[in-house]
GROMACS .gro file of C-alpha atoms in nm:
model
  368
    1MET     CA    1   9.765  10.147   7.774
    2ARG     CA    2  10.077  10.033   7.595
    3ASN     CA    3  10.264   9.771   7.787
    4LEU     CA    4  10.590   9.591   7.718
    5LEU     CA    5  10.541   9.267   7.903
    6VAL     CA    6  10.789   9.002   8.005
    7VAL     CA    7  10.638   8.708   8.187
    8LEU     CA    8  10.861   8.475   8.383
    9LEU     CA    9  10.695   8.182   8.554
   10PHE     CA   10  10.869   8.045   8.857
   11THR     CA   11  10.806   7.743   9.078
   12SER     CA   12  10.472   7.572   9.026
   13PHE     CA   13  10.205   7.566   9.294
   14SER     CA   14  10.220   7.289   9.544
   15CYS     CA   15  10.030   7.205   9.856
   16THR     CA   16  10.146   6.915  10.069
   17ASN     CA   17  10.054   6.820  10.420
   18THR     CA   18  10.336   6.823  10.672
   19THR     CA   19  10.355   6.722  11.034
   20GLN     CA   20  10.130   6.862  11.305
   21GLY     CA   21   9.869   6.989  11.059
   22GLU     CA   22  10.098   7.245  10.896
   23VAL     CA   23  10.067   7.303  10.523
   24GLU     CA   24  10.359   7.379  10.294
   25THR     CA   25  10.231   7.630  10.042
   26LYS     CA   26  10.387   7.801   9.745
   27SER     CA   27  10.232   8.066   9.522
   28GLU     CA   28  10.347   8.074   9.161
   29ILE     CA   29  10.493   8.418   9.100
   30VAL     CA   30  10.414   8.593   8.772
   31LYS     CA   31  10.685   8.853   8.715
   32VAL     CA   32  10.577   9.150   8.505
   33GLU     CA   33  10.810   9.420   8.375
   34THR     CA   34  10.612   9.716   8.243
   35ARG     CA   35  10.669  10.059   8.095
   36SER     CA   36  10.325  10.210   8.071
   37LYS     CA   37  10.123  10.528   8.048
   38SER     CA   38   9.792  10.575   8.227
   39SER     CA   39   9.495  10.514   8.003
   40SER     CA   40   9.124  10.583   8.023
   41LYS     CA   41   9.049  10.292   7.790
   42LYS     CA   42   8.726  10.118   7.887
   43ALA     CA   43   8.762   9.782   8.056
   44LYS     CA   44   8.591   9.492   7.880
   45ASN     CA   45   8.637   9.263   8.180
   46ILE     CA   46   8.657   9.341   8.552
   47ILE     CA   47   8.777   9.088   8.808
   48LEU     CA   48   8.720   9.199   9.167
   49MET     CA   49   8.921   8.994   9.415
   50ILE     CA   50   8.830   9.029   9.783
   51GLY     CA   51   9.059   8.896  10.053
   52ASP     CA   52   8.809   8.883  10.338
   53GLY     CA   53   8.972   9.019  10.654
   54MET     CA   54   9.293   9.103  10.465
   55GLY     CA   55   9.492   9.391  10.609
   56THR     CA   56   9.853   9.481  10.542
   57SER     CA   57   9.981   9.241  10.809
   58GLN     CA   58   9.789   8.952  10.655
   59ILE     CA   59   9.951   9.033  10.320
   60PHE     CA   60  10.295   9.047  10.480
   61ALA     CA   61  10.237   8.715  10.657
   62GLY     CA   62  10.159   8.557  10.320
   63LEU     CA   63  10.466   8.716  10.167
   64VAL     CA   64  10.693   8.572  10.436
   65LYS     CA   65  10.521   8.232  10.414
   66ASN     CA   66  10.582   8.238  10.039
   67GLY     CA   67  10.954   8.307  10.075
   68GLY     CA   68  10.952   8.684  10.033
   69HIS     CA   69  10.741   8.751   9.723
   70LEU     CA   70  10.377   8.771   9.618
   71ASN     CA   71  10.198   8.832   9.288
   72LEU     CA   72  10.060   9.150   9.445
   73GLU     CA   73  10.404   9.305   9.393
   74ASN     CA   74  10.312   9.341   9.023
   75PHE     CA   75  10.025   9.580   9.105
   76LYS     CA   76  10.175   9.928   9.074
   77HIS     CA   77   9.854  10.120   9.145
   78SER     CA   78   9.746  10.101   9.508
   79GLY     CA   79   9.570  10.290   9.784
   80PHE     CA   80   9.360  10.251  10.097
   81ILE     CA   81   8.986  10.236  10.153
   82LYS     CA   82   8.771  10.338  10.449
   83THR     CA   83   8.536  10.064  10.559
   84HIS     CA   84   8.272  10.179  10.812
   85ALA     CA   85   7.908  10.065  10.786
   86SER     CA   86   7.606  10.296  10.804
   87ASP     CA   87   7.528  10.185  11.159
   88ASN     CA   88   7.870  10.096  11.297
   89PHE     CA   89   8.226  10.227  11.296
   90ILE     CA   90   8.337   9.867  11.231
   91THR     CA   91   8.187   9.695  10.928
   92ASP     CA   92   8.093   9.333  10.877
   93SER     CA   93   8.121   9.149  10.546
   94GLY     CA   94   7.757   9.216  10.454
   95ALA     CA   95   7.783   9.593  10.477
   96GLY     CA   96   8.134   9.592  10.332
   97ALA     CA   97   8.046   9.382  10.028
   98THR     CA   98   7.723   9.579   9.977
   99ALA     CA   99   7.936   9.894   9.949
  100PHE     CA  100   8.150   9.729   9.679
  101ALA     CA  101   7.854   9.577   9.496
  102THR     CA  102   7.615   9.875   9.502
  103GLY     CA  103   7.805  10.189   9.596
  104LYS     CA  104   7.584  10.243   9.901
  105LYS     CA  105   7.641  10.224  10.276
  106THR     CA  106   7.415   9.992  10.472
  107TYR     CA  107   7.389   9.830  10.814
  108ASN     CA  108   7.589   9.533  10.934
  109GLY     CA  109   7.424   9.206  10.834
  110ALA     CA  110   7.250   9.344  10.525
  111ILE     CA  111   7.279   9.181  10.183
  112SER     CA  112   7.253   9.455   9.917
  113VAL     CA  113   6.956   9.630  10.074
  114ASP     CA  114   6.959   9.983  10.215
  115ASP     CA  115   6.891  10.090  10.572
  116ASP     CA  116   6.516  10.062  10.507
  117GLY     CA  117   6.537   9.716  10.350
  118TYR     CA  118   6.495   9.826   9.989
  119GLU     CA  119   6.693   9.635   9.727
  120LEU     CA  120   7.003   9.797   9.580
  121LYS     CA  121   7.107   9.700   9.227
  122THR     CA  122   7.450   9.538   9.216
  123ILE     CA  123   7.741   9.573   8.974
  124LEU     CA  124   7.691   9.207   8.877
  125GLU     CA  125   7.324   9.268   8.795
  126ILE     CA  126   7.412   9.581   8.596
  127ALA     CA  127   7.679   9.390   8.405
  128LYS     CA  128   7.426   9.120   8.324
  129GLU     CA  129   7.173   9.380   8.203
  130ASN     CA  130   7.442   9.510   7.967
  131GLY     CA  131   7.499   9.167   7.815
  132LEU     CA  132   7.815   9.072   8.002
  133ALA     CA  133   7.882   8.726   8.144
  134THR     CA  134   7.900   8.706   8.524
  135GLY     CA  135   8.062   8.483   8.784
  136MET     CA  136   8.149   8.433   9.150
  137VAL     CA  137   8.410   8.217   9.326
  138ALA     CA  138   8.451   8.177   9.704
  139THR     CA  139   8.611   7.942   9.954
  140SER     CA  140   8.310   7.987  10.182
  141SER     CA  141   7.957   7.885  10.097
  142ILE     CA  142   7.852   8.076   9.786
  143THR     CA  143   7.559   8.200   9.999
  144HIS     CA  144   7.795   8.359  10.254
  145ALA     CA  145   7.783   8.736  10.302
  146THR     CA  146   8.046   8.854  10.053
  147PRO     CA  147   7.942   8.658   9.741
  148ALA     CA  148   7.574   8.693   9.835
  149CYS     CA  149   7.593   9.073   9.811
  150PHE     CA  150   7.665   9.055   9.439
  151ALA     CA  151   7.371   8.833   9.340
  152ALA     CA  152   7.114   8.847   9.621
  153HIS     CA  153   6.914   9.086   9.838
  154ASP     CA  154   6.812   9.014  10.196
  155GLU     CA  155   6.768   9.197  10.523
  156SER     CA  156   6.980   8.931  10.697
  157ARG     CA  157   7.299   8.761  10.587
  158ASN     CA  158   7.187   8.451  10.779
  159ASN     CA  159   6.893   8.370  10.547
  160TYR     CA  160   7.103   8.127  10.344
  161GLU     CA  161   6.821   7.940  10.169
  162ALA     CA  162   6.656   8.266  10.058
  163ILE     CA  163   6.996   8.386   9.935
  164ALA     CA  164   7.039   8.062   9.739
  165ARG     CA  165   6.703   8.127   9.570
  166ASP     CA  166   6.816   8.478   9.479
  167ILE     CA  167   7.143   8.348   9.331
  168TYR     CA  168   6.943   8.105   9.117
  169ARG     CA  169   6.701   8.378   9.007
  170CYS     CA  170   6.985   8.619   8.932
  171GLY     CA  171   7.119   8.383   8.668
  172VAL     CA  172   7.490   8.416   8.750
  173ASP     CA  173   7.659   8.228   8.466
  174VAL     CA  174   7.931   8.060   8.671
  175PHE     CA  175   7.965   8.017   9.047
  176PHE     CA  176   8.201   7.799   9.248
  177GLY     CA  177   8.212   7.745   9.624
  178GLY     CA  178   8.037   7.553   9.898
  179GLY     CA  179   7.672   7.567   9.999
  180LEU     CA  180   7.510   7.259   9.847
  181GLN     CA  181   7.295   7.214  10.159
  182PHE     CA  182   7.121   7.546  10.092
  183PHE     CA  183   7.033   7.458   9.731
  184GLU     CA  184   6.950   7.087   9.732
  185PRO     CA  185   6.667   7.060   9.991
  186GLN     CA  186   6.456   7.322   9.813
  187GLY     CA  187   6.503   7.168   9.468
  188LEU     CA  188   6.734   7.437   9.335
  189VAL     CA  189   6.987   7.190   9.197
  190ASP     CA  190   6.714   7.041   8.977
  191SER     CA  191   6.605   7.393   8.883
  192LEU     CA  192   6.960   7.480   8.783
  193LEU     CA  193   6.981   7.167   8.568
  194THR     CA  194   6.652   7.259   8.400
  195ALA     CA  195   6.790   7.609   8.337
  196GLY     CA  196   7.085   7.459   8.150
  197TYR     CA  197   7.355   7.462   8.416
  198GLU     CA  198   7.624   7.198   8.444
  199ILE     CA  199   7.643   7.093   8.811
  200VAL     CA  200   7.992   7.046   8.956
  201LYS     CA  201   8.039   6.877   9.295
  202ASN     CA  202   8.413   6.796   9.308
  203MET     CA  203   8.747   6.909   9.168
  204GLU     CA  204   8.759   6.639   8.901
  205GLU     CA  205   8.428   6.762   8.759
  206LEU     CA  206   8.540   7.125   8.787
  207ILE     CA  207   8.854   7.067   8.583
  208VAL     CA  208   8.667   6.914   8.287
  209ALA     CA  209   8.355   7.135   8.302
  210ALA     CA  210   8.295   7.314   7.973
  211ASN     CA  211   7.936   7.442   7.974
  212ASN     CA  212   7.877   7.816   7.946
  213LYS     CA  213   7.668   7.796   8.264
  214ILE     CA  214   7.819   7.609   8.561
  215ALA     CA  215   7.700   7.579   8.921
  216GLY     CA  216   7.986   7.452   9.134
  217LEU     CA  217   7.875   7.341   9.481
  218LEU     CA  218   8.173   7.148   9.609
  219ALA     CA  219   8.085   7.127   9.979
  220LEU     CA  220   7.770   7.108  10.188
  221ASP     CA  221   7.860   7.435  10.359
  222TYR     CA  222   8.201   7.602  10.337
  223MET     CA  223   8.511   7.463  10.168
  224PRO     CA  224   8.786   7.311  10.387
  225SER     CA  225   9.072   7.536  10.492
  226MET     CA  226   9.417   7.503  10.337
  227THR     CA  227   9.541   7.332  10.653
  228GLU     CA  228   9.255   7.083  10.615
  229GLY     CA  229   9.355   6.993  10.259
  230ARG     CA  230   9.156   7.222  10.027
  231GLY     CA  231   9.445   7.215   9.781
  232ASP     CA  232   9.431   7.430   9.468
  233PHE     CA  233   9.052   7.484   9.454
  234LEU     CA  234   9.066   7.865   9.457
  235PRO     CA  235   9.327   7.917   9.182
  236MET     CA  236   9.177   7.640   8.967
  237ALA     CA  237   8.818   7.760   9.015
  238SER     CA  238   8.929   8.114   8.931
  239LYS     CA  239   9.106   7.989   8.619
  240LYS     CA  240   8.800   7.786   8.513
  241ALA     CA  241   8.564   8.078   8.570
  242ILE     CA  242   8.780   8.301   8.349
  243GLU     CA  243   8.803   8.028   8.085
  244ILE     CA  244   8.422   8.010   8.064
  245LEU     CA  245   8.340   8.379   8.106
  246GLY     CA  246   8.616   8.481   7.866
  247LYS     CA  247   8.411   8.337   7.580
  248SER     CA  248   8.172   8.632   7.610
  249GLU     CA  249   8.218   8.879   7.324
  250LYS     CA  250   8.085   9.164   7.539
  251GLY     CA  251   8.309   9.092   7.836
  252PHE     CA  252   8.248   8.977   8.191
  253PHE     CA  253   8.237   9.064   8.561
  254LEU     CA  254   8.386   8.815   8.806
  255MET     CA  255   8.407   8.836   9.186
  256ILE     CA  256   8.660   8.609   9.359
  257GLU     CA  257   8.680   8.585   9.737
  258GLY     CA  258   8.955   8.443   9.953
  259SER     CA  259   8.700   8.391  10.229
  260GLN     CA  260   8.903   8.223  10.498
  261ILE     CA  261   9.176   8.480  10.556
  262ASP     CA  262   8.904   8.631  10.774
  263TRP     CA  263   8.843   8.307  10.961
  264GLY     CA  264   9.211   8.281  11.048
  265GLY     CA  265   9.187   8.628  11.198
  266HIS     CA  266   8.880   8.537  11.402
  267ALA     CA  267   9.064   8.230  11.529
  268ASN     CA  268   9.380   8.435  11.605
  269ASP     CA  269   9.566   8.167  11.408
  270THR     CA  270   9.875   8.296  11.228
  271GLU     CA  271   9.931   7.977  11.025
  272TYR     CA  272   9.568   7.980  10.910
  273ILE     CA  273   9.604   8.341  10.793
  274ALA     CA  274   9.936   8.286  10.616
  275THR     CA  275   9.834   7.972  10.425
  276GLU     CA  276   9.504   8.127  10.314
  277MET     CA  277   9.688   8.441  10.202
  278VAL     CA  278   9.933   8.239   9.991
  279ASP     CA  279   9.640   8.053   9.834
  280PHE     CA  280   9.465   8.382   9.756
  281ASP     CA  281   9.783   8.514   9.599
  282ASN     CA  282   9.807   8.202   9.386
  283ALA     CA  283   9.458   8.283   9.254
  284ILE     CA  284   9.579   8.638   9.189
  285GLY     CA  285   9.857   8.486   8.980
  286GLU     CA  286   9.609   8.292   8.766
  287VAL     CA  287   9.405   8.608   8.710
  288LEU     CA  288   9.716   8.811   8.629
  289LYS     CA  289   9.818   8.562   8.360
  290TYR     CA  290   9.486   8.626   8.187
  291ALA     CA  291   9.520   9.005   8.213
  292LEU     CA  292   9.862   8.988   8.049
  293LEU     CA  293   9.699   8.825   7.745
  294ASP     CA  294   9.381   9.036   7.744
  295THR     CA  295   9.481   9.397   7.803
  296ASN     CA  296   9.115   9.506   7.820
  297THR     CA  297   9.094   9.349   8.166
  298LEU     CA  298   9.095   9.533   8.500
  299ILE     CA  299   9.192   9.343   8.817
  300ILE     CA  300   9.109   9.492   9.156
  301VAL     CA  301   9.237   9.331   9.477
  302THR     CA  302   9.112   9.456   9.812
  303ALA     CA  303   8.947   9.360  10.141
  304ASP     CA  304   8.612   9.431  10.301
  305HIS     CA  305   8.777   9.487  10.642
  306GLU     CA  306   9.067   9.370  10.858
  307THR     CA  307   9.017   9.089  11.108
  308GLY     CA  308   9.195   9.021  11.435
  309GLY     CA  309   9.397   9.339  11.479
  310PHE     CA  310   9.679   9.124  11.346
  311ALA     CA  311  10.044   9.228  11.365
  312VAL     CA  312  10.354   9.040  11.255
  313SER     CA  313  10.581   9.056  11.559
  314GLY     CA  314  10.860   8.827  11.437
  315GLY     CA  315  10.956   8.564  11.187
  316SER     CA  316  11.207   8.441  10.931
  317TYR     CA  317  11.218   8.462  10.552
  318GLU     CA  318  11.455   8.167  10.541
  319GLU     CA  319  11.230   7.945  10.753
  320LYS     CA  320  10.910   8.096  10.610
  321GLU     CA  321  10.785   8.144  10.964
  322ILE     CA  322  10.571   8.421  11.110
  323GLU     CA  323  10.506   8.518  11.469
  324GLY     CA  324  10.178   8.702  11.510
  325SER     CA  325   9.995   8.896  11.778
  326PHE     CA  326   9.630   8.998  11.790
  327THR     CA  327   9.422   9.268  11.957
  328SER     CA  328   9.080   9.126  11.872
  329GLY     CA  329   8.885   8.816  11.783
  330GLY     CA  330   8.666   9.025  11.556
  331HIS     CA  331   8.692   9.289  11.287
  332THR     CA  332   8.875   9.619  11.323
  333ALA     CA  333   8.805   9.963  11.181
  334VAL     CA  334   9.141  10.026  11.013
  335MET     CA  335   9.167  10.119  10.648
  336VAL     CA  336   9.249   9.828  10.418
  337PRO     CA  337   9.467   9.824  10.106
  338ILE     CA  338   9.346   9.819   9.748
  339PHE     CA  339   9.551   9.724   9.441
  340ALA     CA  340   9.469   9.748   9.071
  341TYR     CA  341   9.619   9.628   8.743
  342GLY     CA  342   9.510   9.683   8.383
  343SER     CA  343   9.255   9.906   8.211
  344GLY     CA  344   9.155  10.186   8.447
  345ALA     CA  345   9.394  10.084   8.726
  346GLU     CA  346   9.509  10.444   8.771
  347MET     CA  347   9.171  10.528   8.930
  348PHE     CA  348   9.247  10.311   9.234
  349THR     CA  349   9.507  10.524   9.412
  350GLY     CA  350   9.498  10.741   9.721
  351ILE     CA  351   9.250  10.711  10.009
  352PHE     CA  352   8.880  10.675   9.935
  353ASP     CA  353   8.559  10.520  10.067
  354ASN     CA  354   8.465  10.159   9.998
  355THR     CA  355   8.151  10.278   9.815
  356GLU     CA  356   8.375  10.440   9.555
  357VAL     CA  357   8.499  10.099   9.440
  358PHE     CA  358   8.156  10.054   9.279
  359ASP     CA  359   8.171  10.401   9.121
  360LYS     CA  360   8.515  10.335   8.977
  361MET     CA  361   8.411   9.996   8.837
  362MET     CA  362   8.109  10.158   8.672
  363GLU     CA  363   8.336  10.421   8.519
  364ALA     CA  364   8.585  10.158   8.402
  365PHE     CA  365   8.306   9.963   8.231
  366GLY     CA  366   8.171  10.284   8.077
  367PHE     CA  367   7.830  10.233   8.239
  368ASP     CA  368   7.612  10.534   8.325
   0.00000   0.00000   0.00000
């Protein structure tokens, strides 16, 4: 794909606490002007970004909160995906992420196993078998359902210590998130050190980390929300993961999850949703900067499901305010959007099943 690229960087990211627990957020917008032709060129790197619980209204809430623009506006290839599980019209994150990771439908609560409990090979494991570097970033525990589905196999998403053991055995090169309490009691931190990992437990250590293998466990369980002061963990962890994985001559696969968009939906909390969406978009901006420099990179941005039956019922661009309404405290069955940028992006248009995300990633990598 031949691209003429002009990159204009606008206001830098900031996150400052304001009164009554509100958070002033700003996503750095990477403006891209392109004239391009579709290309079947193989992708060397694939970065799959999952906004957990992110429907179109969640995206719009983030856009309004950010003053009317998001980095997602640079993604010219888009579509919608169907999200049902094998046993339920409404998926959970386990079944949804298993579909992305393996190309197979499964039951709600499963972690990359089929309906009979048999393990399903994941895109991350296949990438590793082909000599690529691999990574995961999440604002939840790294053992939570979505990241777990790429590096673990279990009949229940709630078996966090067993999932931690699987992540260790999988040998993911770089992972950042919470979940220290699921690794430390069973000696997995020591095992990771023995296996050559650099252990990162706070942002200061993350920023200076330079090892080719890094285990970032920055919270006992999940990371704080943006309204609780998480700051720029997600964009900085995404940037660091790319910095490390980008050293691989054969390329890399990286999964990044904005985990807590979903939690804002469960809580029916519009401010929670909007601030998490802006943070996720800021991470998208960091990833987009890399793809502008390395044109062999494919970025995919999507969601496992929508949460809350969320609708934006009012608001103001000038005040960056959103009024929301909800139909549920759980997930909904609606289709969710998918966006793509870079090598192979033209495959991600129209309406298709969530299992096809795996198939399209395999095709983009040139894997059989």
